[in-house]
Amino acid sequence: SCTISPLAKMSRGRRSHEFSFLALIALLFARLLGGSRAASITFDEGLHLVTGYTIIRTGDLRLEPLHAHPPLGISLSATPLLLFPDLPDPMAVEGWEIPSQSALAEAIIWQYPDQDRLLAAGRLPNILLTILLCALAIRWSCDLFGYQGGLLTAGLVALDPNVTAHGALVT
């Protein structure tokens, strides 16, 4: 008969926990991606995308009223928009001098011929940040409560409707 050492049992158990963590994170990713593809663009997503896009392209914070949102977050969301060479330069759009967030959003986001591609690109960084947040919560929970606590945290985060509803939006 073959006996398994306690160390081998522990590493096999740890591998099963890690597999469970990865499975729950993959489930969260699938739910976020599916929700992102199913949801149409919201009004404020266009405003956030155009604000982030203008910050990246010009370095000007004039579209961020009273600095209500951190520029890093909306700039990260808008970074994939740099891959769209046919987007107009924000300074060449009517409404730049005012500055009019809605006029720029109309010209750059709402009039773009393939809004679905533009939106998918803008939502991807938020999906990845949500996954990172989940991984950090799992790690913290594992440090505090062990693998079972981490697994519980992973399940709660991956199945939380608030996380899946808002984790993929540009807000």
PDB file of N, CA, C and O in Angstrom, residues 41-68:
ATOM      1  N   ILE A  41     -24.782  51.156 -23.543  1.00  0.00           N
ATOM      2  CA  ILE A  41     -24.008  52.242 -22.947  1.00  0.00           C
ATOM      3  C   ILE A  41     -24.938  53.136 -22.118  1.00  0.00           C
ATOM      4  O   ILE A  41     -26.051  53.436 -22.524  1.00  0.00           O
ATOM      5  N   THR A  42     -24.480  53.500 -20.950  1.00  0.00           N
ATOM      6  CA  THR A  42     -25.250  54.408 -20.106  1.00  0.00           C
ATOM      7  C   THR A  42     -24.815  55.838 -20.410  1.00  0.00           C
ATOM      8  O   THR A  42     -23.744  56.075 -20.966  1.00  0.00           O
ATOM      9  N   PHE A  43     -25.656  56.789 -20.032  1.00  0.00           N
ATOM     10  CA  PHE A  43     -25.374  58.191 -20.351  1.00  0.00           C
ATOM     11  C   PHE A  43     -24.058  58.650 -19.740  1.00  0.00           C
ATOM     12  O   PHE A  43     -23.249  59.300 -20.404  1.00  0.00           O
ATOM     13  N   ASP A  44     -23.830  58.330 -18.487  1.00  0.00           N
ATOM     14  CA  ASP A  44     -22.610  58.827 -17.845  1.00  0.00           C
ATOM     15  C   ASP A  44     -21.356  58.103 -18.305  1.00  0.00           C
ATOM     16  O   ASP A  44     -20.260  58.641 -18.181  1.00  0.00           O
ATOM     17  N   GLU A  45     -21.480  56.906 -18.867  1.00  0.00           N
ATOM     18  CA  GLU A  45     -20.293  56.232 -19.393  1.00  0.00           C
ATOM     19  C   GLU A  45     -19.687  57.029 -20.547  1.00  0.00           C
ATOM     20  O   GLU A  45     -18.471  57.136 -20.666  1.00  0.00           O
ATOM     21  N   GLY A  46     -20.527  57.578 -21.389  1.00  0.00           N
ATOM     22  CA  GLY A  46     -20.026  58.408 -22.485  1.00  0.00           C
ATOM     23  C   GLY A  46     -19.286  59.630 -21.973  1.00  0.00           C
ATOM     24  O   GLY A  46     -18.237  60.012 -22.500  1.00  0.00           O
ATOM     25  N   LEU A  47     -19.825  60.232 -20.906  1.00  0.00           N
ATOM     26  CA  LEU A  47     -19.174  61.408 -20.321  1.00  0.00           C
ATOM     27  C   LEU A  47     -17.839  61.041 -19.678  1.00  0.00           C
ATOM     28  O   LEU A  47     -16.850  61.764 -19.819  1.00  0.00           O
ATOM     29  N   HIS A  48     -17.809  59.917 -18.972  1.00  0.00           N
ATOM     30  CA  HIS A  48     -16.550  59.474 -18.345  1.00  0.00           C
ATOM     31  C   HIS A  48     -15.507  59.123 -19.404  1.00  0.00           C
ATOM     32  O   HIS A  48     -14.325  59.460 -19.259  1.00  0.00           O
ATOM     33  N   LEU A  49     -15.947  58.430 -20.463  1.00  0.00           N
ATOM     34  CA  LEU A  49     -14.994  58.062 -21.518  1.00  0.00           C
ATOM     35  C   LEU A  49     -14.412  59.290 -22.204  1.00  0.00           C
ATOM     36  O   LEU A  49     -13.208  59.361 -22.440  1.00  0.00           O
ATOM     37  N   VAL A  50     -15.268  60.256 -22.534  1.00  0.00           N
ATOM     38  CA  VAL A  50     -14.754  61.439 -23.226  1.00  0.00           C
ATOM     39  C   VAL A  50     -13.858  62.262 -22.305  1.00  0.00           C
ATOM     40  O   VAL A  50     -12.854  62.835 -22.754  1.00  0.00           O
ATOM     41  N   THR A  51     -14.186  62.306 -21.020  1.00  0.00           N
ATOM     42  CA  THR A  51     -13.334  63.045 -20.083  1.00  0.00           C
ATOM     43  C   THR A  51     -11.963  62.383 -19.967  1.00  0.00           C
ATOM     44  O   THR A  51     -10.929  63.048 -20.033  1.00  0.00           O
ATOM     45  N   GLY A  52     -11.947  61.071 -19.796  1.00  0.00           N
ATOM     46  CA  GLY A  52     -10.675  60.352 -19.730  1.00  0.00           C
ATOM     47  C   GLY A  52      -9.874  60.470 -21.016  1.00  0.00           C
ATOM     48  O   GLY A  52      -8.652  60.649 -20.992  1.00  0.00           O
ATOM     49  N   TYR A  53     -10.577  60.396 -22.135  1.00  0.00           N
ATOM     50  CA  TYR A  53      -9.920  60.510 -23.442  1.00  0.00           C
ATOM     51  C   TYR A  53      -9.276  61.880 -23.608  1.00  0.00           C
ATOM     52  O   TYR A  53      -8.139  61.995 -24.074  1.00  0.00           O
ATOM     53  N   THR A  54      -9.976  62.939 -23.204  1.00  0.00           N
ATOM     54  CA  THR A  54      -9.393  64.280 -23.336  1.00  0.00           C
ATOM     55  C   THR A  54      -8.225  64.486 -22.375  1.00  0.00           C
ATOM     56  O   THR A  54      -7.263  65.164 -22.716  1.00  0.00           O
ATOM     57  N   ILE A  55      -8.298  63.882 -21.189  1.00  0.00           N
ATOM     58  CA  ILE A  55      -7.173  63.985 -20.254  1.00  0.00           C
ATOM     59  C   ILE A  55      -5.934  63.320 -20.850  1.00  0.00           C
ATOM     60  O   ILE A  55      -4.830  63.868 -20.812  1.00  0.00           O
ATOM     61  N   ILE A  56      -6.123  62.142 -21.442  1.00  0.00           N
ATOM     62  CA  ILE A  56      -4.987  61.421 -22.029  1.00  0.00           C
ATOM     63  C   ILE A  56      -4.433  62.160 -23.236  1.00  0.00           C
ATOM     64  O   ILE A  56      -3.222  62.313 -23.377  1.00  0.00           O
ATOM     65  N   ARG A  57      -5.319  62.604 -24.128  1.00  0.00           N
ATOM     66  CA  ARG A  57      -4.873  63.243 -25.372  1.00  0.00           C
ATOM     67  C   ARG A  57      -4.302  64.638 -25.165  1.00  0.00           C
ATOM     68  O   ARG A  57      -3.400  65.054 -25.886  1.00  0.00           O
ATOM     69  N   THR A  58      -4.835  65.395 -24.186  1.00  0.00           N
ATOM     70  CA  THR A  58      -4.426  66.796 -24.057  1.00  0.00           C
ATOM     71  C   THR A  58      -3.710  67.112 -22.755  1.00  0.00           C
ATOM     72  O   THR A  58      -3.030  68.125 -22.671  1.00  0.00           O
ATOM     73  N   GLY A  59      -3.926  66.285 -21.719  1.00  0.00           N
ATOM     74  CA  GLY A  59      -3.371  66.588 -20.404  1.00  0.00           C
ATOM     75  C   GLY A  59      -4.163  67.656 -19.676  1.00  0.00           C
ATOM     76  O   GLY A  59      -3.761  68.104 -18.600  1.00  0.00           O
ATOM     77  N   ASP A  60      -5.283  68.056 -20.228  1.00  0.00           N
ATOM     78  CA  ASP A  60      -6.120  69.123 -19.675  1.00  0.00           C
ATOM     79  C   ASP A  60      -7.257  68.523 -18.860  1.00  0.00           C
ATOM     80  O   ASP A  60      -7.944  67.616 -19.307  1.00  0.00           O
ATOM     81  N   LEU A  61      -7.447  69.026 -17.650  1.00  0.00           N
ATOM     82  CA  LEU A  61      -8.492  68.508 -16.752  1.00  0.00           C
ATOM     83  C   LEU A  61      -9.774  69.336 -16.795  1.00  0.00           C
ATOM     84  O   LEU A  61     -10.631  69.181 -15.934  1.00  0.00           O
ATOM     85  N   ARG A  62      -9.952  70.166 -17.802  1.00  0.00           N
ATOM     86  CA  ARG A  62     -11.095  71.077 -17.820  1.00  0.00           C
ATOM     87  C   ARG A  62     -12.450  70.375 -17.882  1.00  0.00           C
ATOM     88  O   ARG A  62     -13.445  70.972 -17.500  1.00  0.00           O
ATOM     89  N   LEU A  63     -12.517  69.165 -18.367  1.00  0.00           N
ATOM     90  CA  LEU A  63     -13.804  68.477 -18.452  1.00  0.00           C
ATOM     91  C   LEU A  63     -14.190  67.770 -17.161  1.00  0.00           C
ATOM     92  O   LEU A  63     -15.304  67.274 -17.049  1.00  0.00           O
ATOM     93  N   GLU A  64     -13.300  67.712 -16.218  1.00  0.00           N
ATOM     94  CA  GLU A  64     -13.599  67.052 -14.942  1.00  0.00           C
ATOM     95  C   GLU A  64     -14.141  68.101 -13.985  1.00  0.00           C
ATOM     96  O   GLU A  64     -13.382  68.803 -13.326  1.00  0.00           O
ATOM     97  N   PRO A  65     -15.489  68.215 -13.886  1.00  0.00           N
ATOM     98  CA  PRO A  65     -16.064  69.287 -13.064  1.00  0.00           C
ATOM     99  C   PRO A  65     -15.757  69.088 -11.581  1.00  0.00           C
ATOM    100  O   PRO A  65     -16.073  68.049 -11.016  1.00  0.00           O
ATOM    101  N   LEU A  66     -15.148  70.077 -11.002  1.00  0.00           N
ATOM    102  CA  LEU A  66     -14.814  70.076  -9.576  1.00  0.00           C
ATOM    103  C   LEU A  66     -14.044  68.839  -9.157  1.00  0.00           C
ATOM    104  O   LEU A  66     -14.079  68.425  -8.012  1.00  0.00           O
ATOM    105  N   HIS A  67     -13.389  68.224 -10.099  1.00  0.00           N
ATOM    106  CA  HIS A  67     -12.596  67.019  -9.832  1.00  0.00           C
ATOM    107  C   HIS A  67     -13.420  65.985  -9.069  1.00  0.00           C
ATOM    108  O   HIS A  67     -12.997  65.451  -8.046  1.00  0.00           O
ATOM    109  N   ALA A  68     -14.642  65.730  -9.573  1.00  0.00           N
ATOM    110  CA  ALA A  68     -15.575  64.809  -8.927  1.00  0.00           C
ATOM    111  C   ALA A  68     -15.083  63.363  -8.969  1.00  0.00           C
ATOM    112  O   ALA A  68     -15.391  62.579  -8.087  1.00  0.00           O
TER     113      ALA A  68
END
